PDB file of C-alpha atoms in Angstrom:
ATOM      1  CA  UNK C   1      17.912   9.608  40.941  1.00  0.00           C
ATOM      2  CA  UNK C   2      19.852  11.821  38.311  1.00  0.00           C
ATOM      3  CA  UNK C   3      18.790  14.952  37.425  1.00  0.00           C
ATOM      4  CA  UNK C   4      17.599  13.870  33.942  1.00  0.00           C
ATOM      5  CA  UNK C   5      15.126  10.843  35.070  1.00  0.00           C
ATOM      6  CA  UNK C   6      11.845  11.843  35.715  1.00  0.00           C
ATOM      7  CA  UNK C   7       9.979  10.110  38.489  1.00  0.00           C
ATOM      8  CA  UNK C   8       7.321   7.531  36.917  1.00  0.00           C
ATOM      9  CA  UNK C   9       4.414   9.613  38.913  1.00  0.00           C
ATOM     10  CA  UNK C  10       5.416  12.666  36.292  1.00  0.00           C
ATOM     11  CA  UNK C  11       6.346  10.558  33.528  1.00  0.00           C
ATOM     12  CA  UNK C  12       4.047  11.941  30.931  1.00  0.00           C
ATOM     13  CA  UNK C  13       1.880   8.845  28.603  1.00  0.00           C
ATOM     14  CA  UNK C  14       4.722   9.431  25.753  1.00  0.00           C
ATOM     15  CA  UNK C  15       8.028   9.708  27.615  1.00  0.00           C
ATOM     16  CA  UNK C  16       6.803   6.340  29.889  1.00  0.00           C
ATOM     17  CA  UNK C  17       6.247   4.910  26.087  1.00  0.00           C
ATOM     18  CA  UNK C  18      10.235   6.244  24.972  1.00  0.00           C
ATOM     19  CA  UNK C  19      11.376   4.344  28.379  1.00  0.00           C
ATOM     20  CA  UNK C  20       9.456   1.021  27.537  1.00  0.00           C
ATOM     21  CA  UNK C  21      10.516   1.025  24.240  1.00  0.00           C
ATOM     22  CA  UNK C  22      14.358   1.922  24.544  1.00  0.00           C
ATOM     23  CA  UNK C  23      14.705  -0.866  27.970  1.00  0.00           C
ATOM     24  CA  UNK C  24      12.590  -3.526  25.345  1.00  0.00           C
ATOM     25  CA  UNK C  25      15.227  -3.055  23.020  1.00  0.00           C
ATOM     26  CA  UNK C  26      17.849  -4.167  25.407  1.00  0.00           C
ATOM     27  CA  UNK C  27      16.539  -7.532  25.008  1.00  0.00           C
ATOM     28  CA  UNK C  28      16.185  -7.986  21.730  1.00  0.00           C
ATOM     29  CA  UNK C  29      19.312  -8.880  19.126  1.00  0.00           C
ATOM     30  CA  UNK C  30      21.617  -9.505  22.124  1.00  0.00           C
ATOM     31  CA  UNK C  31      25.002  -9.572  21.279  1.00  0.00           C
ATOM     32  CA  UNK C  32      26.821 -12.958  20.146  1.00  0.00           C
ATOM     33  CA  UNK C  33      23.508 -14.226  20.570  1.00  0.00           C
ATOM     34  CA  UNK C  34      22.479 -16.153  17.718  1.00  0.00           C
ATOM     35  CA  UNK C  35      19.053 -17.590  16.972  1.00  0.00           C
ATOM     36  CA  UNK C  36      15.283 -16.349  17.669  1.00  0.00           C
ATOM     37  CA  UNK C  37      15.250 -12.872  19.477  1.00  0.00           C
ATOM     38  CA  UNK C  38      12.602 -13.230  21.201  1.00  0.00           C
ATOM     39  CA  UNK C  39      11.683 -16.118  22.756  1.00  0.00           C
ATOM     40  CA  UNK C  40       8.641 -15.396  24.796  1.00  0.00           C
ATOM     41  CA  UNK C  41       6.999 -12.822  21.984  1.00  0.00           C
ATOM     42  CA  UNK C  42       7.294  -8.844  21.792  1.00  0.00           C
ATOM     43  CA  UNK C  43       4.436  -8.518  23.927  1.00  0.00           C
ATOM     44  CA  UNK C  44       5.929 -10.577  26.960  1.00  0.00           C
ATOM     45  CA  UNK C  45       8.702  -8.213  26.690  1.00  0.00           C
ATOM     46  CA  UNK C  46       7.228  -5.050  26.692  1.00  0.00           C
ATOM     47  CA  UNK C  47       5.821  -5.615  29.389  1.00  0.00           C
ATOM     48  CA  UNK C  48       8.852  -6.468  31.705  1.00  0.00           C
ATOM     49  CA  UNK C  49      10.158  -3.459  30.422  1.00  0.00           C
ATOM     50  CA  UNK C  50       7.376  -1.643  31.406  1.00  0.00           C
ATOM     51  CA  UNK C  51       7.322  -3.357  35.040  1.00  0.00           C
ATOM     52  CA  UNK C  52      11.364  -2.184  35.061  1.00  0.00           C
ATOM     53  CA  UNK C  53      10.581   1.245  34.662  1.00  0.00           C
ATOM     54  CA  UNK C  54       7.653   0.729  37.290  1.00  0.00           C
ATOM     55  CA  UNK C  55      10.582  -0.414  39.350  1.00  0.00           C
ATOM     56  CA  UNK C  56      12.721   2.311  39.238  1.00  0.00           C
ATOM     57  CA  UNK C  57      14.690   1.400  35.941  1.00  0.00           C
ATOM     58  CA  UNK C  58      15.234   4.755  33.305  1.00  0.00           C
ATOM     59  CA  UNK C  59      17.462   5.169  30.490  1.00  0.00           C
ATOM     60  CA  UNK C  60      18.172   8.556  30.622  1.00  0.00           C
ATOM     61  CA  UNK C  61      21.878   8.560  28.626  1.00  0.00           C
ATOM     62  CA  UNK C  62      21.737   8.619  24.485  1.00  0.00           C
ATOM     63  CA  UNK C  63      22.984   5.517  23.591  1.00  0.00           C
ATOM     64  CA  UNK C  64      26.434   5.125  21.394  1.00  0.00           C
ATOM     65  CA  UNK C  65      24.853   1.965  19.299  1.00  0.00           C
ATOM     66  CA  UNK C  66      21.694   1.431  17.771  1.00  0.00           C
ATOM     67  CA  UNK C  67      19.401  -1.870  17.232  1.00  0.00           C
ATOM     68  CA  UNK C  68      19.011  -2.843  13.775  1.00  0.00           C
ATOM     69  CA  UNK C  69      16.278  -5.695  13.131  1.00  0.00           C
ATOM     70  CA  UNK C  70      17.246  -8.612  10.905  1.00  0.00           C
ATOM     71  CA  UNK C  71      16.370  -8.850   7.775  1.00  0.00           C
ATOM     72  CA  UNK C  72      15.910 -12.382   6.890  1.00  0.00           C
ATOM     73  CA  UNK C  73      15.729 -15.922   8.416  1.00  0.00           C
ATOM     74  CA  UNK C  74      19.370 -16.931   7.743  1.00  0.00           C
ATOM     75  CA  UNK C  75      21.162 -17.864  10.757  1.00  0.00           C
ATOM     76  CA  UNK C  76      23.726 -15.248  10.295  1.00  0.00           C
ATOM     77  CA  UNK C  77      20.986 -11.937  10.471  1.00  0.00           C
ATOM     78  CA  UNK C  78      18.058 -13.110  11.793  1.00  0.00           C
ATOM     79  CA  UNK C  79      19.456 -11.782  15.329  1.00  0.00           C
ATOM     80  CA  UNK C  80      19.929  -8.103  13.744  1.00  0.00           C
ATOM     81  CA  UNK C  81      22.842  -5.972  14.604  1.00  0.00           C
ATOM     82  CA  UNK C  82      23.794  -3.417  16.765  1.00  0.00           C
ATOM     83  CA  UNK C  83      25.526  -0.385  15.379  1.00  0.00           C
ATOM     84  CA  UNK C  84      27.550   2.145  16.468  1.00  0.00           C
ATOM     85  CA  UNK C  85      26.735   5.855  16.076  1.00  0.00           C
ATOM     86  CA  UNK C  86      29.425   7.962  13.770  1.00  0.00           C
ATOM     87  CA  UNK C  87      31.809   9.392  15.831  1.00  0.00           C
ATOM     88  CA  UNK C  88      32.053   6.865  18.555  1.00  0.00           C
ATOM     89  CA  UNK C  89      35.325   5.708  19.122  1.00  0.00           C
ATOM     90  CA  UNK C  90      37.688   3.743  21.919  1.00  0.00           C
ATOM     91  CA  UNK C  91      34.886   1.112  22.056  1.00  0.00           C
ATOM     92  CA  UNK C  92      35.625  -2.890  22.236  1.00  0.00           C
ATOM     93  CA  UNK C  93      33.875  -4.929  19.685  1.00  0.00           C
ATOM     94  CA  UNK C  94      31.809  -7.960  21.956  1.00  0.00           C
ATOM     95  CA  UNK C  95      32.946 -10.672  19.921  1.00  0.00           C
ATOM     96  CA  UNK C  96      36.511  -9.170  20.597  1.00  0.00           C
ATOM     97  CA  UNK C  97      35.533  -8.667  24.106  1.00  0.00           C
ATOM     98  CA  UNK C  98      34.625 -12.570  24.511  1.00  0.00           C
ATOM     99  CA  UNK C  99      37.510 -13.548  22.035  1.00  0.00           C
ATOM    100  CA  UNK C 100      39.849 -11.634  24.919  1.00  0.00           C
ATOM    101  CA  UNK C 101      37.934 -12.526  28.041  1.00  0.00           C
ATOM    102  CA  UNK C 102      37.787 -16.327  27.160  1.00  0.00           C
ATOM    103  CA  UNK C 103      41.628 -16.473  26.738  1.00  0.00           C
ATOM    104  CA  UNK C 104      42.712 -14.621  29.974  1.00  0.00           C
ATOM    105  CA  UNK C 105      40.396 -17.244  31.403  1.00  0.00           C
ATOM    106  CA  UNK C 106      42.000 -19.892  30.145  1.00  0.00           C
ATOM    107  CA  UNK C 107      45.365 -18.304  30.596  1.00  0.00           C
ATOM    108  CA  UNK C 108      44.281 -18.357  34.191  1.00  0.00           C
ATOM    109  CA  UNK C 109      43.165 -21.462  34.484  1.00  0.00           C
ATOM    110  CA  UNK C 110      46.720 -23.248  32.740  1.00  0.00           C
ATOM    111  CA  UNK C 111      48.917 -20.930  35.442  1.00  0.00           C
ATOM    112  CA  UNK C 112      46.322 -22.202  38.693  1.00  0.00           C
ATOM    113  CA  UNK C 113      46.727 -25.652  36.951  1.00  0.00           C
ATOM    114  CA  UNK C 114      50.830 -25.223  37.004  1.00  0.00           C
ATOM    115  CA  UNK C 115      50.288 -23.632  40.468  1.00  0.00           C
ATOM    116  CA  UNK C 116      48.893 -26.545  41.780  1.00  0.00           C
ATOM    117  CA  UNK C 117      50.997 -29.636  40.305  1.00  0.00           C
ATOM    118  CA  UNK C 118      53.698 -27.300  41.739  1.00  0.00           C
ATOM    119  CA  UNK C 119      52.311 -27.322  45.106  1.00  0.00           C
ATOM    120  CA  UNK C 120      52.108 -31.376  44.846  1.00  0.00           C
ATOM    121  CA  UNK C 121      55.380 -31.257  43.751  1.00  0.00           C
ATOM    122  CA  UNK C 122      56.682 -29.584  46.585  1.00  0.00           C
ATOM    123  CA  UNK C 123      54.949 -31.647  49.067  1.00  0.00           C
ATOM    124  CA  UNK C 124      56.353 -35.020  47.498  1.00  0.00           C
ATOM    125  CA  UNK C 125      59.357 -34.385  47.094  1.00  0.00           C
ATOM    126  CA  UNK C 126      59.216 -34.003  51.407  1.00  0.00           C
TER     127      UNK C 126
END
C-alpha cells in the first residue's frame, strides 16, 4: 500500500464516498466507446466500485483528465468526453492510440504473412 491510501478500516464515511465515486467514473464515457454509458444503471455501478475499494482498489493519484457527461442523445455526445487538465502535455490521444496500435498490428500481421509464404517457398523449391 502507498503511503497516500488509507486502509478501508480508517477510511472515514466521506473519503470511502470520494473513492466510490472517482473508481465509478472509470466506467462511465469509456473512451472510443460509443453508445449508452451505462448499461446495467448508475446504481449497479456504484456498487462494484464500492466492492473494488472493499477489495483493496484506491485511487490515490489526481487524475490528468476529467469526465464530462453528455449532453444530448445524439450518437456523437451521448458517451461524454474526457478532458484533459491545462497543463498536461506528452499525452497520446486514444483514438490516435488505436489509429497507431491497429496499424502496427496489421503491419505485423502482412510481414508474419510474407514470413510464412517464404517459409513454403523455401521448402518447395527442395
Amino acid at each position: 500500500m502507498c503511503d497516500a491510501c488509507v486502509p478501508y478500516k480508517d477510511l472515514t464515511e466521506d473519503q470511502l464516498n470520494d473513492q466510490i465515486d472517482r473508481i465509478s467514473a472509470t466506467f462511465v464515457g469509456l473512451p472510443l466507446v460509443v453508445g449508452a454509458p451505462m448499461v446495467m444503471g448508475p446504481e449497479y455501478w456504484l456498487e462494484v466500485a464500492r466492492h473494488q475499494v472493499e477489495v483493496g482498489i484506491r485511487i490515490c493519484c489526481e487524475p490528468i483528465k476529467d469526465y464530462q457527461p453528455g449532453t444530448s442523445i445524439d450518437k456523437d455526445s451521448a458517451a461524454g468526453l474526457w478532458v484533459y487538465r491545462d497543463g498536461v502535455e506528452g499525452v497520446e490521444d486514444p483514438r490516435d492510440r488505436i489509429k497507431r496500435l491497429a496499424r502496427e498490428q496489421h503491419e505485423e500481421y502482412l510481414a508474419e504473412v510474407e514470413r510464412r509464404r517464404g517459409k513454403r517457398g523455401a521448402s518447395r523449391k527442395r
